Amino acid sequence: MSKKKTERELLYEKVLGKDAPKRTLTESDITILKNNPFTNEPISEELQRLKENSDKIKQQTETLMDQIYSVDFDLDMDSLKQSIKDDFGNEFPIEQVSTINIVENQAELNSKFEYIESKLNTLVKKQENYLSSLCHAFKRPFIMGQQLSGLNAGILITGENFTGRHSSIVQMGKLLLETDILSNSKVYLIDLLKYASKEDENNFIIDLYGAINNSQIIIFDNIDSVSPSYLGYIEEILVEGKLSLNKRYILNNKQLVEASTSLVKNTVSELNFKGKYLVFITTLKTSKLLNVVGSRFINTISDSLYTNKLSKDDIVEIYPSKLESFKLRCLTNLNININVDDSIINYIKDQYRSENVKFLIDLFDRIYGGLSEYKLSEKITETVDIDLQYKENQLFINDKELQQYLPKVIDNAMEEVQKELDNIVGLTTIKEYILSLQDFYAAQKLRQKEGLSTTEVSKHMIFTGNPGTGKTTIARLLAKYLKAIGVLSNGQLIEVSRSDLVGKYVGHTAPLTMQVIKSAMGGILFIDEAYSLYRGTNDSFGLECIDTLVKAMEDNREDLIVILAGYTREMQDFLESNSGLKSRFPNQIEFPDYTGQELYDIAMINAKSKGYKVADEVTKPLTDYFTRVQENDSVRSGNGRLSRNVIEEAIRYQSTRILNDDNAQIDLLTLEDFDKIIEKEILN
């Protein structure tokens, strides 16, 4: 049975389908419109009018375009920028106003820099060659026309700390203002150690913006510790004269901040360093710096300068100028008119090692501290005259030893360290070694005083031994001891492990390691489980850390001691795989495991420190217990930590016991309190 067709299907067949009529169109079927059906006007006239209107519009357009292109292009761009700024925010760089005053007369320029150089030599002593080169570096942009082109002057300064690197730049800024070469004397310091990871990028950009808006001279300190990502920014600045920003920033109360939305106006797209002096400072020699920053950075530097290490004779020559400043400080702040005789020069000759100008800074700070205490103790209210002398290997003020007016923490440092060493159980050989260091350094000072050559020995050490054998305790005392005898300037102990030194991505390790090293300057850097720094030839991060550490040890050997610590066997394997390290750590000290008797003695000290006494009946059982534990497994016993843990556990058992016994002595630990501890060991 066929399906019934719908009405729609039937209609389709009648009109277009097989049932549709067959016919051919003839001329009579086509009607040609000669008039517009709406206006009844002839089509030809309508077309003509449309053409005329089109021609008229075309002519008007051409006239308008001529007018547009006849406008001054700069004014047109200014209007365009303003329009974009109004609608979308400013995506154009904010131009920094150059503060270089153009000196057109060459003779005048030479005269001004000759004056600057002569003044610098009165302010920064014993650096004549460096200061001459520094003046050439600051004059170079004027000779080469760089102050007009917008290119930068990139200056690299290498040299030891306290040789005048920073102070010379500060004084240069003041003299450039004085001679009307710059209209701003401010020097902006950016410490590259602050930017160790990508998370610090915003702070870096903000600091750069602050630098170009506040000063004409920008110092980048610690360029040897720069992270690779920030090194790329610096290279772009040196090559391009600007830094393109990959994030949107806005100005908020004259401070650059990251934009929180894309809809914000007045955004900054780049930082312009037009005409800025960029000064990079490092303690590394250029050849060593090349290994850190690469040739691309070095090639962008226009001038590479270096300061000289200061000898004892140099310090003696610098001393008078520093003395005058010190006298003025005492008179102004303390109302003390200080008279200094020539014997102080003998003190300098006796005591100076290699600290450069820092030696004089520390000396005068120490004397100033003593004078302040002298004024308080003597109840001085009016201006007084005080004589400062050096005799009998001591400094005297008015025939009284300066030492007695110094803070007691300094005065009694040796005595305190000696007392702490005496309280340490065992480690007799190690304590004797530490105390012998004073004799060695005292002998070197005597040789120096007699004009004889001195022996420079490596102070870096390796502590090996099982956990709990006193390595960290001895390191802390060693830092205080070496500070007390004048070998270290600060005496702090910085204890770190691999996670504190080795970064998480390429370029992170060196800056991270340098941050730790800087914090340890003047003290001891103690690296626990040091063998974990190197995990095989594929551990590039660990190798980078070791390389950075070795360089820092070489560059700061006068005021930094590094101690590597860890298990004996693992440390030996570590040193064998890093031959360069072994030669730099000649002092290897083995910390033996404690005996049973020594652990008992340590336990008694721990109990006393917590306010407890231990019954005599405990002595033999507890000593035997410690002896058995050490004989069975001294590696895992914990050594000194075992003693502490045993006492703390006994105190917990004693707490339960005395709550059930009203007659029990509350501060006494009896054998009953140790029984369960001893029984556990016997059962195991």
XYZ file of C-alpha atoms in Angstrom:
684
model
C 0.000 0.000 0.000
C 1.569 3.282 -1.224
C 2.061 6.163 1.153
C -0.341 9.101 0.668
C 1.454 12.239 -0.578
C 1.297 15.421 1.376
C -0.167 18.630 0.034
C 3.297 20.106 -0.183
C 4.600 17.248 -2.293
C 1.654 17.494 -4.715
C 2.170 21.231 -5.140
C 5.837 20.739 -5.884
C 5.082 18.231 -8.674
C 2.496 20.534 -10.241
C 4.784 23.583 -10.331
C 8.300 22.239 -10.688
C 7.999 18.502 -10.993
C 7.001 16.128 -13.757
C 3.479 17.585 -13.989
C 4.747 21.156 -14.525
C 3.839 22.775 -17.918
C 6.605 22.820 -20.571
C 7.050 26.264 -22.285
C 9.796 28.523 -23.662
C 10.122 32.203 -22.821
C 9.595 34.636 -25.697
C 10.369 38.350 -26.053
C 6.805 39.149 -25.074
C 7.337 37.409 -21.765
C 10.173 39.859 -20.777
C 9.382 43.396 -19.694
C 12.308 45.867 -19.884
C 11.966 48.727 -17.415
C 12.894 52.056 -18.990
C 11.772 54.194 -16.071
C 12.432 54.055 -12.328
C 9.228 52.459 -10.929
C 9.419 54.742 -7.836
C 10.265 58.145 -9.457
C 9.001 57.385 -12.991
C 12.198 59.069 -14.266
C 14.191 57.517 -17.125
C 16.803 54.976 -15.954
C 19.621 56.588 -17.967
C 19.179 59.943 -16.165
C 19.153 58.168 -12.767
C 22.443 56.416 -13.521
C 24.009 59.679 -14.693
C 23.090 61.431 -11.452
C 24.545 58.563 -9.342
C 27.774 58.782 -11.297
C 28.005 62.525 -10.669
C 27.438 62.044 -6.935
C 30.149 59.372 -6.872
C 32.626 61.666 -8.608
C 31.840 64.431 -6.140
C 32.451 62.155 -3.139
C 35.730 60.982 -4.667
C 36.896 64.591 -5.111
C 36.007 65.431 -1.509
C 37.906 62.389 -0.270
C 41.029 63.317 -2.214
C 40.892 66.867 -0.865
C 40.561 65.557 2.705
C 43.544 63.199 2.265
C 45.669 66.076 0.951
C 44.788 68.050 4.049
C 45.693 65.126 6.324
C 49.126 64.592 4.758
C 49.861 68.315 4.806
C 49.791 68.322 8.682
C 53.199 68.182 10.501
C 53.951 64.516 11.150
C 55.221 65.010 14.731
C 52.090 66.904 15.712
C 49.985 64.200 14.083
C 51.798 61.485 16.085
C 51.341 63.475 19.289
C 47.599 63.609 18.608
C 47.575 59.911 17.849
C 49.462 59.091 21.054
C 47.087 61.236 23.082
C 44.107 59.547 21.463
C 45.490 56.086 22.225
C 46.335 57.176 25.757
C 42.795 58.453 26.310
C 41.227 55.288 24.935
C 43.577 52.458 25.897
C 46.284 53.777 28.215
C 49.820 54.880 27.346
C 51.774 52.033 25.689
C 54.656 54.307 24.728
C 57.887 54.519 26.730
C 58.085 57.262 29.305
C 61.112 59.335 28.340
C 63.570 60.061 31.131
C 64.934 63.596 31.263
C 68.688 63.542 30.719
C 70.641 65.534 33.285
C 73.883 65.717 31.299
C 74.803 69.314 30.560
C 76.423 69.438 27.112
C 79.954 70.870 27.193
C 80.789 72.070 23.704
C 84.248 73.551 24.436
C 86.851 70.751 24.438
C 89.388 72.808 26.380
C 86.779 73.581 29.023
C 85.881 69.889 29.271
C 89.528 68.871 29.718
C 90.013 71.539 32.362
C 86.996 70.362 34.328
C 88.089 66.720 34.340
C 91.636 67.673 35.330
C 90.145 69.454 38.319
C 87.947 66.438 39.112
C 90.922 64.057 38.994
C 93.017 66.233 41.301
C 90.153 66.471 43.805
C 89.505 62.727 43.688
C 93.136 62.027 44.585
C 92.706 64.042 47.772
C 89.550 62.126 48.678
C 90.466 58.568 47.625
C 94.068 57.807 48.531
C 96.654 55.562 46.850
C 94.572 54.848 43.741
C 96.113 57.315 41.269
C 96.038 55.082 38.174
C 92.503 53.932 38.865
C 91.209 57.480 39.367
C 92.843 58.651 36.140
C 91.133 55.829 34.243
C 87.854 56.618 36.006
C 87.969 60.219 34.785
C 88.642 59.015 31.237
C 85.658 56.677 31.482
C 83.316 59.468 32.575
C 84.679 61.837 29.924
C 84.413 59.296 27.103
C 80.692 59.906 26.280
C 81.466 63.574 25.600
C 84.391 62.764 23.307
C 82.377 60.193 21.352
C 79.144 62.199 21.302
C 77.313 59.572 23.312
C 75.535 62.142 25.478
C 73.696 63.236 22.338
C 72.999 59.835 20.794
C 71.505 58.306 23.917
C 74.000 55.430 24.198
C 75.265 54.485 27.631
C 78.646 54.494 29.307
C 79.191 50.975 30.707
C 82.007 50.972 33.279
C 83.344 47.832 35.016
C 85.314 48.243 38.259
C 87.111 45.272 39.801
C 89.030 45.175 43.062
C 88.953 44.133 46.693
C 86.491 45.500 49.202
C 87.422 48.795 50.900
C 89.748 49.971 48.127
C 87.630 52.969 47.130
C 85.415 51.522 44.401
C 82.109 52.821 45.751
C 83.391 55.984 47.414
C 85.152 57.103 44.225
C 81.874 56.932 42.291
C 80.009 58.862 44.985
C 82.691 61.567 44.978
C 82.688 61.603 41.164
C 78.966 62.376 41.190
C 79.476 65.304 43.561
C 82.336 66.726 41.485
C 80.425 66.375 38.206
C 77.664 68.449 39.770
C 80.146 70.971 41.139
C 81.684 71.459 37.674
C 78.247 71.762 36.065
C 78.728 68.627 33.957
C 75.789 66.924 35.650
C 72.785 68.594 37.210
C 72.240 65.681 39.611
C 74.934 64.215 41.880
C 72.927 61.288 43.243
C 74.315 57.779 42.826
C 71.755 54.956 42.861
C 72.928 51.539 44.107
C 71.341 48.313 42.869
C 72.651 45.241 44.709
C 72.233 42.313 42.316
C 72.402 39.865 45.228
C 68.822 40.889 46.044
C 67.467 39.311 42.860
C 68.214 35.596 43.144
C 65.156 34.184 41.339
C 62.484 35.023 38.777
C 60.132 35.849 41.648
C 62.208 38.993 42.236
C 61.649 40.337 38.700
C 59.034 42.925 39.681
C 61.306 44.311 42.386
C 64.168 44.489 39.892
C 62.091 46.450 37.357
C 60.768 48.773 40.060
C 64.307 49.418 41.336
C 65.509 50.141 37.789
C 62.714 52.676 37.365
C 63.679 54.290 40.657
C 67.292 54.456 39.486
C 66.658 56.208 36.164
C 64.271 58.681 37.768
C 66.477 59.633 40.694
C 70.057 59.620 39.475
C 72.397 59.956 36.542
C 74.896 57.379 37.829
C 73.707 53.838 38.573
C 75.903 51.293 40.372
C 75.161 47.600 39.845
C 76.899 45.936 42.790
C 77.954 42.255 42.818
C 77.700 41.766 39.057
C 79.519 38.448 39.629
C 76.397 37.171 41.405
C 73.822 38.241 38.825
C 71.171 35.708 37.804
C 71.241 34.907 34.041
C 67.730 36.276 33.492
C 68.721 39.648 34.926
C 72.037 39.565 33.078
C 69.984 39.461 29.868
C 68.143 42.610 30.943
C 71.415 44.387 31.684
C 72.885 43.400 28.317
C 69.782 44.768 26.574
C 70.178 48.054 28.439
C 73.835 48.334 27.448
C 73.240 47.467 23.794
C 69.892 49.168 23.151
C 69.975 51.979 25.691
C 66.580 50.877 26.952
C 64.744 47.916 28.453
C 61.524 46.631 26.905
C 59.127 45.364 29.553
C 57.267 42.076 29.119
C 54.611 43.049 31.683
C 52.300 46.029 32.021
C 53.328 48.583 34.642
C 51.698 51.804 35.795
C 52.751 54.818 37.813
C 51.202 55.067 41.250
C 52.321 58.045 43.344
C 55.492 58.244 41.238
C 56.198 54.561 41.941
C 56.193 51.873 39.263
C 53.837 48.982 40.060
C 52.615 46.021 38.031
C 49.192 46.586 36.461
C 46.521 44.259 37.801
C 44.270 44.544 34.720
C 44.689 45.128 30.992
C 42.121 47.944 31.071
C 44.287 50.305 33.108
C 45.583 53.525 31.546
C 49.040 55.148 31.628
C 50.992 51.903 31.316
C 54.779 51.894 30.838
C 56.195 49.656 28.099
C 59.930 50.335 28.387
C 62.575 52.034 30.517
C 64.892 54.508 28.815
C 68.509 54.755 30.006
C 69.460 57.639 27.747
C 72.774 59.162 28.800
C 73.064 57.214 32.056
C 76.395 56.114 33.502
C 76.118 52.411 34.360
C 78.839 51.232 36.758
C 79.327 47.514 37.500
C 81.336 46.530 40.593
C 82.859 43.149 41.464
C 85.638 41.632 43.560
C 86.507 39.219 40.746
C 89.215 39.866 38.214
C 87.938 40.365 34.676
C 89.252 36.965 33.558
C 87.279 35.219 36.309
C 84.226 37.397 35.794
C 84.211 36.320 32.151
C 83.496 32.753 33.279
C 80.457 33.994 35.209
C 78.822 36.560 32.920
C 80.159 35.520 29.498
C 81.783 37.479 26.684
C 78.608 39.253 25.501
C 78.441 41.323 28.675
C 82.187 42.001 28.738
C 82.083 43.184 25.114
C 79.425 45.794 25.928
C 81.657 47.450 28.544
C 83.316 50.650 27.356
C 85.846 50.898 30.217
C 87.276 48.202 32.498
C 89.047 49.565 35.591
C 90.606 48.065 38.719
C 91.603 49.297 42.159
C 94.861 48.318 43.828
C 95.153 46.248 46.982
C 96.471 48.474 49.749
C 99.778 47.663 51.418
C 100.771 48.429 54.993
C 102.663 51.515 53.789
C 99.563 52.652 51.883
C 97.470 52.395 55.039
C 100.068 54.432 56.949
C 99.822 57.159 54.281
C 96.008 57.117 54.318
C 95.907 57.214 58.131
C 96.376 61.024 58.604
C 93.330 61.940 56.502
C 91.159 59.392 58.307
C 92.539 60.621 61.633
C 91.391 64.187 60.966
C 87.853 62.967 60.273
C 87.975 60.911 63.468
C 89.120 63.903 65.550
C 86.273 66.008 64.211
C 83.814 63.211 65.024
C 85.077 63.003 68.622
C 84.965 66.755 69.124
C 81.517 67.171 67.592
C 79.768 64.203 69.207
C 81.700 63.589 72.436
C 83.219 67.009 73.247
C 86.589 65.268 73.357
C 89.642 66.934 71.866
C 91.828 63.932 71.172
C 95.608 64.168 70.857
C 97.237 61.299 68.999
C 100.990 60.759 68.937
C 103.015 58.923 66.315
C 102.998 55.684 68.313
C 99.649 54.830 66.686
C 101.530 54.322 63.427
C 103.440 51.529 65.180
C 100.104 50.009 66.158
C 99.049 50.040 62.498
C 102.303 48.389 61.452
C 101.909 45.745 64.148
C 98.256 44.945 63.602
C 97.502 45.484 59.896
C 97.007 42.309 57.885
C 95.172 42.911 54.599
C 91.800 44.506 55.347
C 92.485 47.617 53.215
C 90.788 50.785 54.529
C 88.428 48.668 56.662
C 91.331 48.264 59.095
C 91.304 52.011 59.826
C 87.507 52.144 59.935
C 87.388 49.335 62.515
C 90.274 50.860 64.498
C 88.638 54.265 64.850
C 85.228 52.719 65.596
C 86.825 50.697 68.379
C 88.578 53.743 69.847
C 85.387 55.787 69.547
C 83.474 53.119 71.480
C 86.089 53.202 74.229
C 86.026 56.999 74.396
C 82.236 56.986 74.677
C 82.406 54.608 77.639
C 85.258 56.648 79.152
C 83.129 59.804 79.021
C 80.217 58.032 80.731
C 82.276 56.370 83.454
C 84.301 59.500 84.228
C 81.136 61.661 84.118
C 82.669 64.201 81.773
C 80.365 67.124 80.984
C 82.700 69.686 79.400
C 85.145 69.574 76.517
C 88.303 67.728 77.605
C 91.667 66.862 76.100
C 92.534 63.173 75.917
C 95.823 61.614 74.842
C 95.795 58.440 72.751
C 98.962 56.320 72.751
C 100.210 52.868 71.829
C 102.627 51.248 74.245
C 103.289 47.828 75.729
C 101.224 46.320 72.895
C 98.119 48.148 74.139
C 96.193 51.318 73.275
C 95.982 53.847 76.121
C 93.736 56.867 76.718
C 95.176 59.180 79.377
C 97.415 56.357 80.653
C 94.489 53.966 81.058
C 94.097 50.899 78.882
C 91.455 51.393 76.214
C 90.508 47.735 76.653
C 88.917 48.395 80.050
C 86.399 50.765 78.471
C 85.354 48.406 75.712
C 82.166 46.308 76.030
C 82.674 43.307 78.285
C 81.534 40.942 75.573
C 84.757 41.845 73.740
C 86.935 42.170 76.817
C 85.993 38.740 78.173
C 85.618 36.905 74.875
C 88.743 34.793 75.271
C 87.850 33.862 78.835
C 84.312 32.884 77.851
C 85.481 30.705 74.971
C 88.045 29.019 77.205
C 85.333 28.290 79.793
C 83.005 26.800 77.182
C 85.790 24.599 75.844
C 86.532 23.349 79.355
C 82.870 22.358 79.772
C 82.905 20.193 76.649
C 83.303 16.511 77.483
C 86.073 14.687 75.614
C 87.478 15.965 72.304
C 90.804 16.672 74.014
C 92.889 16.636 70.828
C 90.462 18.937 69.019
C 90.409 21.449 71.883
C 94.218 21.488 71.958
C 94.283 22.199 68.222
C 91.903 25.151 68.589
C 93.891 26.683 71.445
C 97.127 26.259 69.461
C 95.773 28.587 66.781
C 96.244 31.552 69.118
C 99.940 30.747 69.487
C 100.346 30.476 65.715
C 98.736 33.837 64.950
C 100.549 35.535 67.835
C 103.855 34.243 66.432
C 102.989 35.581 62.979
C 102.290 39.015 64.456
C 105.679 38.982 66.191
C 107.401 38.105 62.911
C 105.487 40.869 61.182
C 106.517 43.343 63.872
C 110.181 42.408 63.377
C 109.867 42.882 59.631
C 110.133 39.158 58.878
C 108.035 37.293 56.339
C 104.865 35.685 57.621
C 103.330 32.345 56.760
C 99.883 32.448 55.165
C 98.057 29.198 55.860
C 94.645 28.001 54.783
C 92.089 28.288 57.566
C 89.418 26.174 55.871
C 88.621 22.874 57.589
C 86.887 19.541 57.231
C 85.081 18.020 60.217
C 84.361 14.307 59.890
C 82.561 11.997 62.264
C 79.240 10.466 63.175
C 76.195 12.552 64.178
C 76.221 13.977 67.695
C 80.008 14.051 68.104
C 80.170 17.828 68.615
C 81.041 19.117 65.133
C 78.559 22.001 65.122
C 79.304 22.921 68.748
C 83.037 23.116 68.081
C 82.450 25.138 64.891
C 80.409 27.690 66.844
C 83.079 28.001 69.523
C 85.786 28.212 66.871
C 84.035 31.185 65.265
C 83.873 33.011 68.611
C 87.476 32.097 69.403
C 88.904 33.314 66.087
C 86.932 36.530 66.479
C 88.397 36.987 69.965
C 92.006 36.601 68.783
C 91.427 38.899 65.803
C 91.462 36.371 62.965
C 87.795 36.943 62.029
C 86.050 40.315 62.007
C 82.546 39.207 63.073
C 82.668 35.652 64.392
C 79.221 34.436 63.322
C 78.491 30.835 62.322
C 76.253 30.297 59.297
C 75.068 26.678 59.188
C 73.708 25.481 55.830
C 73.065 22.364 53.754
C 72.604 21.623 50.043
C 69.079 23.074 49.912
C 70.412 26.459 51.059
C 73.090 26.583 48.344
C 71.860 24.740 45.251
C 69.149 26.317 43.111
C 66.094 24.762 41.493
C 66.631 25.930 37.924
C 69.381 27.041 35.540
C 71.059 30.223 36.736
C 69.647 30.061 40.261
C 72.569 28.344 42.023
C 75.415 30.875 41.741
C 73.416 33.855 43.080
C 71.929 31.679 45.840
C 75.374 30.428 46.877
C 76.802 33.952 46.810
C 73.986 35.205 49.039
C 74.931 32.627 51.668
C 78.646 33.399 51.317
C 78.024 37.125 51.769
C 76.095 36.422 54.972
C 79.057 34.399 56.294
C 81.705 37.056 55.566
C 83.714 37.750 58.682
C 82.739 34.398 60.173
C 82.466 30.690 59.441
C 80.337 29.016 56.785
C 79.500 25.538 58.094
C 78.178 23.158 55.414
C 76.658 20.041 56.964
C 76.594 16.828 54.924
C 78.774 18.621 52.376
C 79.055 15.515 50.190
C 75.425 16.045 49.175
C 76.584 19.062 47.137
C 77.937 16.688 44.495
C 75.729 13.879 43.187
C 77.756 12.790 40.182
C 78.960 14.246 36.892
C 75.391 14.953 35.762
C 74.709 17.187 38.758
C 75.435 20.499 37.003
C 73.755 22.531 39.744
C 75.950 20.950 42.415
C 79.101 21.517 40.355
C 78.118 25.154 39.861
C 77.717 25.527 43.618
C 81.161 24.023 44.278
C 82.792 26.257 41.634
C 81.161 29.354 43.135
C 82.238 28.289 46.619
C 85.861 27.719 45.577
C 86.059 31.132 43.876
C 84.629 32.855 46.935
C 87.129 31.082 49.193
C 90.002 32.313 47.032
C 88.718 35.881 46.844
C 87.882 36.194 50.555
C 90.452 33.998 52.253
C 91.362 36.744 54.747
C 87.920 37.001 56.340
C 86.006 33.817 55.558
C 86.436 30.284 56.833
C 84.557 27.388 55.268
C 84.054 24.141 57.190
C 82.760 21.052 55.398
C 81.197 18.472 57.706
C 79.796 14.959 57.376
C 80.308 11.233 57.767
C 83.950 10.144 57.494
C 83.668 7.704 54.563
C 81.274 9.851 52.526
C 83.484 12.913 52.992
C 86.538 11.010 51.788
C 84.687 9.888 48.643
C 83.513 13.457 48.096
C 87.049 14.854 48.291
C 88.456 12.170 46.004
C 85.922 13.076 43.316
C 86.737 16.791 43.674
C 90.537 17.003 43.740
C 90.478 20.804 43.710
C 88.618 20.814 47.014
C 91.014 18.490 48.793
C 93.974 20.842 48.361
C 91.954 23.775 49.695
C 91.009 21.984 52.923
C 94.305 20.876 54.484
C 92.909 20.882 58.024
C 90.929 17.652 58.407
C 89.707 16.938 61.921
C 88.150 13.616 62.898
C 85.544 13.683 65.680
C 85.626 10.305 67.461
C 82.564 8.601 68.921
C 82.032 9.181 72.625
C 82.870 6.420 75.078
C 80.304 5.101 77.551
C 81.907 7.123 80.359
C 81.881 10.321 78.260
C 78.197 9.849 77.432
C 77.464 9.398 81.144
C 79.327 12.647 81.906
C 77.336 14.436 79.190
C 74.111 13.028 80.645
C 74.986 14.435 84.075
C 75.579 17.891 82.533
C 72.218 17.696 80.735
C 70.409 16.686 83.931
C 72.003 19.528 85.901
C 71.087 22.075 83.216
C 67.438 20.984 83.557
C 67.441 21.298 87.358
C 67.791 17.593 88.279
C 70.239 15.506 90.291
C 71.003 11.854 89.533
C 71.267 9.250 92.295
C 74.639 7.533 92.749
C 72.999 4.139 92.189
C 72.507 5.118 88.529
C 76.215 5.578 87.708
C 77.311 2.020 86.857
C 74.103 0.745 85.166
C 73.823 3.873 82.997
C 77.527 3.885 82.077
C 77.322 0.199 81.104
C 74.202 0.975 79.061
C 75.968 3.717 77.101
C 78.999 1.486 76.535
C 76.883 -1.344 75.081
C 74.989 1.032 72.774
C 78.214 2.514 71.432
C 79.787 -0.877 70.881
C 76.718 -2.157 69.022
C 76.059 0.787 66.678
C 77.759 4.110 67.334
C 76.828 5.378 63.848
C 73.111 5.322 64.654
C 73.298 5.877 68.396
C 73.370 9.649 68.127
C 76.341 9.991 70.513
C 75.765 13.224 72.481
C 72.146 13.320 71.389
C 71.673 9.876 72.948
C 72.647 11.282 76.367
C 70.173 14.122 76.035
C 67.367 11.803 74.907
C 67.988 9.400 77.792
C 67.780 12.170 80.402
C 64.589 13.592 78.862
C 62.983 10.130 78.813
C 64.013 9.492 82.432
C 62.413 12.802 83.449
C 59.125 11.642 81.905
C 59.245 8.359 83.868
C 60.131 10.283 87.033
C 57.101 12.543 86.565
C 54.797 9.523 86.648
C 56.595 8.063 89.663
C 56.508 11.128 91.909
C 52.798 11.724 91.256
C 52.159 8.333 92.868
C 54.598 8.870 95.757
C 54.065 11.846 98.055
C 57.455 11.310 99.714
C 59.461 11.248 96.487
C 62.212 13.855 96.001
C 60.991 16.026 93.137
C 64.413 16.931 91.681
C 66.057 13.491 91.940
C 66.324 10.903 89.155
C 66.649 7.391 90.579
C 67.552 4.056 89.000
C 63.840 3.272 88.708
C 63.496 6.159 86.246
C 66.160 4.625 83.983
C 65.179 0.944 84.322
C 62.784 0.834 81.357
C 65.314 2.612 79.116
C 68.057 0.143 80.013
C 65.724 -2.862 79.704
C 64.702 -1.806 76.171
C 68.333 -1.919 75.069
C 68.893 -5.328 76.656
C 65.796 -6.774 74.961
C 66.888 -5.387 71.566
